Coordinates of C-alpha atoms and ligand atoms in Angstrom, one line a residue:
M1 CA -55.0 30.1 -76.7
V2 CA -52.5 27.9 -75.1
T3 CA -50.2 30.7 -74.1
S4 CA -53.1 32.6 -72.5
L5 CA -53.5 29.9 -69.9
K6 CA -52.2 31.2 -66.5
S7 CA -49.1 29.3 -65.4
S8 CA -48.1 28.5 -61.8
G9 CA -45.5 31.2 -62.1
D10 CA -48.1 34.0 -62.5
S11 CA -48.4 36.7 -59.8
D12 CA -51.7 35.6 -58.4
T13 CA -50.5 32.1 -57.7
H14 CA -52.9 30.2 -55.4
A15 CA -55.4 33.1 -55.1
Q16 CA -58.1 30.8 -56.5
T17 CA -60.8 33.3 -56.0
G18 CA -58.8 36.3 -57.3
S19 CA -60.4 38.3 -60.0
S20 CA -57.6 37.7 -62.5
Y21 CA -58.1 33.9 -62.2
N22 CA -61.4 32.5 -63.4
R23 CA -60.9 28.8 -63.2
K24 CA -63.9 28.0 -65.3
D25 CA -62.7 30.2 -68.1
E26 CA -59.2 28.7 -67.9
L27 CA -60.7 25.2 -68.1
K28 CA -62.8 26.2 -71.1
A29 CA -59.8 27.9 -72.8
F30 CA -57.8 24.7 -72.4
D31 CA -60.7 22.5 -73.5
D32 CA -61.2 24.7 -76.6
T33 CA -57.6 24.1 -77.8
K34 CA -58.6 20.5 -78.4
A35 CA -54.9 19.8 -78.2
G36 CA -54.8 18.3 -74.7
V37 CA -51.8 18.4 -72.4
K38 CA -49.6 17.2 -75.3
G39 CA -50.5 20.6 -76.9
L40 CA -49.2 22.5 -73.9
V41 CA -46.0 20.5 -73.9
D42 CA -45.5 21.0 -77.7
A43 CA -45.9 24.7 -77.1
G44 CA -42.8 24.6 -74.9
L45 CA -44.4 25.3 -71.6
T46 CA -42.0 25.3 -68.6
K47 CA -44.5 26.2 -65.9
I48 CA -47.7 24.3 -65.7
P49 CA -51.1 26.2 -65.9
K50 CA -52.8 26.7 -62.7
I51 CA -55.8 24.5 -63.5
F52 CA -53.4 21.5 -63.1
I53 CA -52.0 22.5 -59.7
H54 CA -53.2 20.2 -56.9
D55 CA -53.5 22.0 -53.7
N56 CA -52.2 20.4 -50.5
L57 CA -50.4 17.9 -52.6
K58 CA -47.9 16.2 -50.4
L59 CA -46.0 14.2 -52.9
G60 CA -42.8 14.5 -50.9
K61 CA -42.4 11.8 -48.2
S62 CA -46.0 10.6 -48.1
G63 CA -45.9 10.3 -51.9
S64 CA -42.9 8.0 -51.9
A65 CA -43.8 4.4 -52.1
E66 CA -43.0 1.6 -49.7
S67 CA -40.1 -0.2 -51.3
N68 CA -40.4 -3.5 -49.5
V69 CA -44.0 -4.4 -50.4
T70 CA -45.0 -5.6 -53.8
I71 CA -48.4 -6.5 -55.2
P72 CA -49.0 -10.2 -56.0
V73 CA -47.9 -11.6 -59.3
I74 CA -50.0 -14.5 -60.5
D75 CA -48.7 -16.9 -63.2
L76 CA -51.6 -18.1 -65.3
A77 CA -49.7 -20.7 -67.3
G78 CA -51.6 -23.9 -67.3
V79 CA -54.7 -22.4 -65.7
R80 CA -57.1 -24.4 -67.8
K81 CA -55.0 -27.6 -68.0
E82 CA -54.3 -29.0 -64.6
A83 CA -56.8 -29.3 -61.7
N84 CA -54.2 -28.9 -59.0
L85 CA -52.7 -25.9 -60.6
H86 CA -56.1 -24.4 -61.2
S87 CA -57.1 -24.5 -57.6
E88 CA -53.7 -23.1 -56.5
I89 CA -54.4 -20.2 -58.9
V90 CA -57.9 -19.7 -57.5
N91 CA -56.3 -19.5 -54.1
Q92 CA -53.8 -16.9 -55.2
V93 CA -56.6 -14.9 -56.8
K94 CA -58.7 -15.0 -53.7
N95 CA -55.8 -13.8 -51.5
A96 CA -55.0 -11.0 -54.0
C97 CA -58.7 -9.9 -54.2
Q98 CA -59.2 -9.9 -50.4
K99 CA -55.9 -8.3 -49.4
W100 CA -55.0 -6.1 -52.3
G101 CA -57.7 -5.6 -54.9
F102 CA -54.8 -5.5 -57.3
F103 CA -52.5 -8.1 -58.9
Q104 CA -50.4 -8.6 -62.0
V105 CA -50.7 -11.5 -64.3
I106 CA -48.0 -13.2 -66.4
N107 CA -48.3 -15.9 -69.0
H108 CA -51.8 -14.7 -69.6
G109 CA -52.0 -15.7 -73.2
I110 CA -51.7 -12.2 -74.9
P111 CA -48.3 -12.2 -76.7
V112 CA -45.8 -9.5 -75.7
S113 CA -45.6 -8.5 -79.4
M114 CA -49.3 -7.6 -79.3
L115 CA -48.9 -5.6 -76.0
N116 CA -46.0 -3.7 -77.6
K117 CA -48.0 -3.1 -80.8
M118 CA -50.9 -1.7 -78.8
I119 CA -48.6 0.7 -76.9
D120 CA -47.1 1.8 -80.2
G121 CA -50.5 2.3 -81.8
I122 CA -51.7 4.5 -78.9
R123 CA -48.5 6.5 -79.1
R124 CA -49.1 7.0 -82.8
F125 CA -52.6 8.3 -82.2
H126 CA -51.5 10.9 -79.6
E127 CA -48.4 11.9 -81.5
Q128 CA -50.1 12.4 -84.9
D129 CA -50.9 15.9 -86.2
T130 CA -53.2 17.8 -83.8
E131 CA -55.7 18.6 -86.6
E132 CA -56.2 14.8 -87.1
K133 CA -56.8 14.2 -83.4
K134 CA -59.2 17.2 -83.1
K135 CA -61.7 15.3 -85.2
F136 CA -62.2 12.9 -82.3
Y137 CA -62.3 15.6 -79.6
N138 CA -65.6 15.1 -77.7
R139 CA -67.0 14.7 -74.1
D140 CA -70.3 13.0 -74.8
Y141 CA -69.8 9.7 -73.1
Q142 CA -73.6 9.0 -73.2
T143 CA -73.7 8.7 -76.9
S144 CA -70.2 8.6 -78.5
K145 CA -68.3 5.4 -78.9
V146 CA -65.0 6.9 -79.8
L147 CA -63.7 10.0 -77.9
Y148 CA -60.4 11.8 -77.5
N149 CA -60.1 14.4 -74.8
S150 CA -58.0 15.5 -71.8
N151 CA -59.5 14.8 -68.4
F152 CA -63.0 13.3 -68.7
D153 CA -63.8 15.0 -65.5
L154 CA -62.2 18.4 -66.4
Y155 CA -65.1 20.5 -65.2
V156 CA -65.9 18.6 -62.0
A157 CA -62.6 17.5 -60.5
P158 CA -60.8 19.9 -58.1
A159 CA -57.7 19.9 -60.2
A160 CA -56.9 18.7 -63.7
N161 CA -54.5 15.8 -64.5
W162 CA -51.5 15.8 -66.7
R163 CA -53.0 13.3 -69.2
D164 CA -54.8 12.9 -72.5
S165 CA -57.0 9.9 -73.4
L166 CA -58.6 8.2 -76.3
S167 CA -61.6 6.2 -75.2
C168 CA -63.5 3.5 -77.2
V169 CA -66.6 1.5 -76.4
M170 CA -65.5 -1.9 -77.8
A171 CA -68.2 -4.3 -76.5
P172 CA -71.0 -5.4 -76.7
N173 CA -71.5 -3.2 -79.8
P174 CA -68.1 -2.1 -81.2
P175 CA -67.9 1.0 -83.4
D176 CA -67.7 0.7 -87.2
P177 CA -64.0 0.3 -88.1
E178 CA -64.1 3.7 -89.8
E179 CA -65.1 5.3 -86.5
L180 CA -61.8 4.4 -85.0
P181 CA -58.6 6.4 -85.7
E182 CA -56.9 4.8 -88.6
V183 CA -53.4 4.8 -87.0
C184 CA -54.5 2.4 -84.3
R185 CA -57.7 0.8 -85.7
D186 CA -56.5 -2.7 -86.3
I187 CA -54.5 -3.1 -83.1
I188 CA -57.4 -1.8 -81.0
F189 CA -59.7 -4.4 -82.4
D190 CA -57.0 -7.2 -82.0
Y191 CA -55.9 -6.2 -78.6
T192 CA -59.4 -5.8 -77.1
R193 CA -60.5 -9.1 -78.6
M194 CA -57.7 -10.8 -76.6
A195 CA -58.3 -8.7 -73.5
K196 CA -61.9 -9.9 -73.5
E197 CA -60.8 -13.5 -73.7
L198 CA -58.4 -13.0 -70.8
A199 CA -61.1 -11.2 -68.8
L200 CA -63.4 -14.2 -69.2
T201 CA -60.8 -16.4 -67.6
L202 CA -60.2 -13.8 -64.8
F203 CA -64.0 -13.6 -64.1
E204 CA -64.1 -17.4 -63.8
L205 CA -61.3 -17.4 -61.4
I206 CA -62.8 -14.6 -59.3
A207 CA -66.2 -16.3 -59.3
E208 CA -64.5 -19.5 -58.0
A209 CA -62.5 -17.4 -55.5
L210 CA -65.9 -16.1 -54.2
G211 CA -67.1 -19.7 -53.8
L212 CA -69.5 -19.4 -56.8
S213 CA -69.7 -21.5 -59.9
P214 CA -67.1 -20.4 -62.5
N215 CA -69.8 -18.9 -64.8
H216 CA -71.6 -17.0 -62.2
L217 CA -70.2 -13.5 -63.0
K218 CA -70.2 -14.1 -66.7
D219 CA -73.9 -15.1 -66.4
M220 CA -74.5 -11.8 -64.7
S221 CA -73.1 -10.1 -67.8
C222 CA -70.1 -8.7 -66.0
V223 CA -67.9 -9.3 -69.1
E224 CA -70.3 -8.0 -71.6
G225 CA -69.3 -4.4 -71.8
L226 CA -65.8 -3.2 -72.6
F227 CA -64.7 0.4 -72.4
C228 CA -61.1 0.9 -73.5
V229 CA -59.3 4.0 -72.4
C230 CA -55.9 4.7 -73.9
H231 CA -53.9 7.2 -71.9
Y232 CA -50.9 9.4 -72.8
Y233 CA -49.0 11.1 -70.0
P234 CA -46.6 13.6 -71.5
A235 CA -43.4 14.4 -69.5
C236 CA -44.2 17.2 -67.1
P237 CA -42.0 20.2 -66.3
E238 CA -43.3 20.5 -62.7
P239 CA -44.3 16.9 -61.7
E240 CA -44.3 17.6 -58.0
S241 CA -47.3 20.1 -58.4
T242 CA -49.7 17.9 -60.3
M243 CA -50.9 14.3 -60.9
G244 CA -51.0 12.0 -63.9
T245 CA -54.2 10.5 -62.6
S246 CA -55.8 11.6 -59.2
N247 CA -56.5 9.2 -56.5
H248 CA -59.6 7.1 -57.4
A249 CA -61.1 3.6 -57.5
D250 CA -62.5 2.3 -60.8
S251 CA -66.3 2.1 -61.2
S252 CA -66.0 -1.1 -63.4
F253 CA -66.4 -4.7 -62.3
L254 CA -62.8 -5.4 -63.3
T255 CA -60.1 -3.4 -65.0
L256 CA -57.2 -4.9 -67.1
L257 CA -54.4 -2.4 -67.4
L258 CA -51.5 -2.5 -69.9
Q259 CA -48.7 -0.1 -68.9
D260 CA -45.4 0.7 -70.5
H261 CA -42.0 0.6 -68.7
I262 CA -42.1 4.2 -67.3
G263 CA -44.0 3.5 -64.0
G264 CA -45.8 5.9 -61.7
L265 CA -48.9 3.9 -60.9
Q266 CA -49.4 3.4 -57.2
I267 CA -52.1 1.8 -55.1
L268 CA -53.1 2.7 -51.6
H269 CA -52.5 -0.4 -49.5
E270 CA -52.9 -0.2 -45.7
N271 CA -52.5 3.5 -45.8
Q272 CA -49.3 3.4 -47.8
W273 CA -48.7 4.1 -51.5
V274 CA -47.3 1.0 -53.1
D275 CA -45.7 1.1 -56.6
V276 CA -47.1 -1.1 -59.3
T277 CA -43.8 -1.8 -60.9
P278 CA -44.1 -2.6 -64.6
I279 CA -43.4 -6.2 -65.5
P280 CA -42.4 -6.6 -69.2
G281 CA -45.1 -8.7 -70.8
G282 CA -47.3 -8.5 -67.6
L283 CA -50.7 -7.0 -67.2
V284 CA -52.3 -5.3 -64.1
V285 CA -55.7 -6.5 -62.9
N286 CA -57.8 -4.6 -60.4
L287 CA -61.3 -4.9 -59.1
G288 CA -63.7 -2.0 -59.4
D289 CA -66.5 -0.6 -57.2
M290 CA -69.2 -2.7 -59.0
L291 CA -67.4 -5.9 -58.0
Q292 CA -67.1 -4.7 -54.4
L293 CA -70.8 -4.0 -54.4
I294 CA -71.9 -7.3 -55.8
S295 CA -69.5 -9.2 -53.6
N296 CA -70.9 -7.3 -50.6
D297 CA -67.4 -6.1 -49.6
K298 CA -65.9 -9.7 -49.8
F299 CA -63.5 -8.4 -52.4
K300 CA -62.3 -4.8 -52.4
S301 CA -61.9 -2.1 -55.1
V302 CA -58.7 -0.3 -54.2
N303 CA -57.7 3.4 -54.6
H304 CA -54.9 4.1 -56.9
R305 CA -53.2 7.1 -58.7
V306 CA -50.6 7.8 -61.3
L307 CA -47.8 10.3 -60.4
A308 CA -46.8 12.9 -63.0
K309 CA -43.1 12.5 -64.0
N310 CA -40.5 14.6 -65.7
V311 CA -39.9 11.7 -68.1
G312 CA -42.2 10.4 -70.7
P313 CA -44.5 10.1 -72.4
R314 CA -46.0 7.2 -70.4
I315 CA -48.6 5.2 -72.2
S316 CA -51.2 2.9 -70.6
V317 CA -54.4 1.2 -71.7
A318 CA -57.2 0.5 -69.3
C319 CA -59.9 -2.0 -70.3
F320 CA -62.9 -1.4 -68.1
F321 CA -65.3 -4.4 -68.0
R322 CA -68.7 -3.0 -67.2
P323 CA -72.1 -2.6 -69.0
Q324 CA -72.2 0.5 -71.2
F325 CA -74.4 3.5 -71.0
Q326 CA -75.6 2.8 -74.5
T327 CA -77.0 -0.7 -74.0
E328 CA -80.2 -1.9 -72.7
N329 CA -78.2 -3.7 -70.0
S330 CA -77.4 -0.4 -68.4
S331 CA -80.8 -0.5 -66.7
R332 CA -80.2 -4.0 -65.3
L333 CA -80.2 -4.1 -61.6
Y334 CA -77.1 -5.2 -59.7
G335 CA -76.9 -5.8 -56.0
P336 CA -75.0 -8.0 -53.5
I337 CA -75.1 -11.7 -54.7
N338 CA -77.5 -13.7 -52.6
E339 CA -75.2 -16.6 -52.2
L340 CA -72.7 -14.4 -50.4
L341 CA -75.2 -13.1 -47.8
S342 CA -75.7 -14.7 -44.4
E343 CA -76.5 -13.6 -40.9
E344 CA -72.8 -12.8 -40.4
N345 CA -72.7 -11.1 -43.8
P346 CA -75.8 -8.9 -43.9
V347 CA -76.5 -7.0 -47.1
I348 CA -74.4 -3.7 -47.2
Y349 CA -75.6 -2.1 -50.5
R350 CA -78.9 -1.5 -52.2
E351 CA -79.4 -2.6 -55.8
T352 CA -78.5 -0.1 -58.5
T353 CA -78.3 0.0 -62.3
T354 CA -74.9 0.5 -63.9
K355 CA -76.3 3.6 -65.5
E356 CA -77.1 5.1 -62.1
F357 CA -73.7 3.9 -60.7
M358 CA -71.7 5.3 -63.6
T359 CA -73.6 8.6 -63.6
H360 CA -73.0 9.0 -59.9
S361 CA -69.2 8.2 -60.3
F362 CA -68.9 10.6 -63.2
S363 CA -70.5 13.4 -61.2
I364 CA -67.9 13.0 -58.4
G365 CA -64.9 12.8 -60.8
L366 CA -61.5 11.7 -59.6
D367 CA -60.9 13.1 -56.1
G368 CA -60.4 10.1 -53.9
T369 CA -64.0 10.0 -52.7
S370 CA -65.7 6.6 -52.8
A371 CA -68.7 6.3 -55.1
L372 CA -69.8 3.3 -53.1
D373 CA -70.9 5.1 -50.0
Y374 CA -73.9 6.6 -51.8
F375 CA -75.3 3.0 -52.3
K376 CA -74.9 1.8 -48.7
L377 CA -78.1 0.8 -47.0
Ligands
OGA401 C1 -57.6 4.4 -64.9 C2 -56.3 4.2 -64.3 C3 -53.9 3.9 -64.5 C4 -52.8 4.1 -65.5 O1 -57.6 4.6 -66.1 O2 -58.6 4.3 -64.2 O3 -56.2 4.0 -63.1 O4 -51.7 3.5 -65.2 N1 -55.2 4.2 -65.0 O5 -53.0 4.8 -66.5
NI402 NI1 -58.2 3.5 -62.4

């Protein structure tokens, strides 16, 4: 099946409507292999299939990142101990959330050994026998708690990404241990437990940075749901023609991202792509659309992407904090927080449920379009 996928070198290149290229069939053929992008690479592909080719991709000059700007790095050591230090950190968080929507944290309390173990566990999952992985292949995000697939938005996005992912709903109701792949079961439980603790601290800091009481966001159940997505970006033979992850903003309240040393993640800052350079032992934090909505644009969710590379694999783990489809809380209404509204800051968004928000975001897929516009009053 894999070899029947048209590669970029085929004669009808770019004739998207040509009779010999039926995109939907090609997507389905790829999906049916259940072997993901890793399966293509294992088959020795030297040209990437057409479904992965991004038209109008200008990864040349406009794709190269500004070298002299870096996203903020915030040291969380002592955050709960000293009042002075605490308010200094709140200030740094406020600045980062207003100006960047992205920052990195160090001394965050999760040991480096655990970060490394998580990356190793995810690598083991993706590099195990394809037949083992196939058992988890699934696209039913509404009902499944553990899913492995390639491109959650395969059938809606304009072009596919060079990436496979294992996704797990870890909170509020985690899967039974047997539901998780054995090769990374324990570490997923351990890592996500610590990620959730760190997220609690981050939501407290963000609440204070918004001028609210530390527990305000927690009390709105922003930290209740945790969706953990473990990405594997194989080395790509034609990295300039595709993307690891297309330009998008996250739909979560907050995302905590663990990335290995390979790099490739960039954020769109003042119309420039800026590299999020991996820091050993560090974690990346970014705000999602739901936080922008409840903060009434005080804090921004920022677009980002991952470049495909000819080195790899690259491994990353995104913990999305947001209510889950499966829980009763998915019908809870979220709108701009009253305390943040005034005559100068009139309400921008209507109230929505996370279920509606997520369904809308999923229907767009990753193509750089903001899901937020749809909720503007
Ligand atoms: C995401 C994402 C970045 C990465 O999963 O939403 O932006 O580095 N991931 O994998
Ligand atoms: Ni993202």
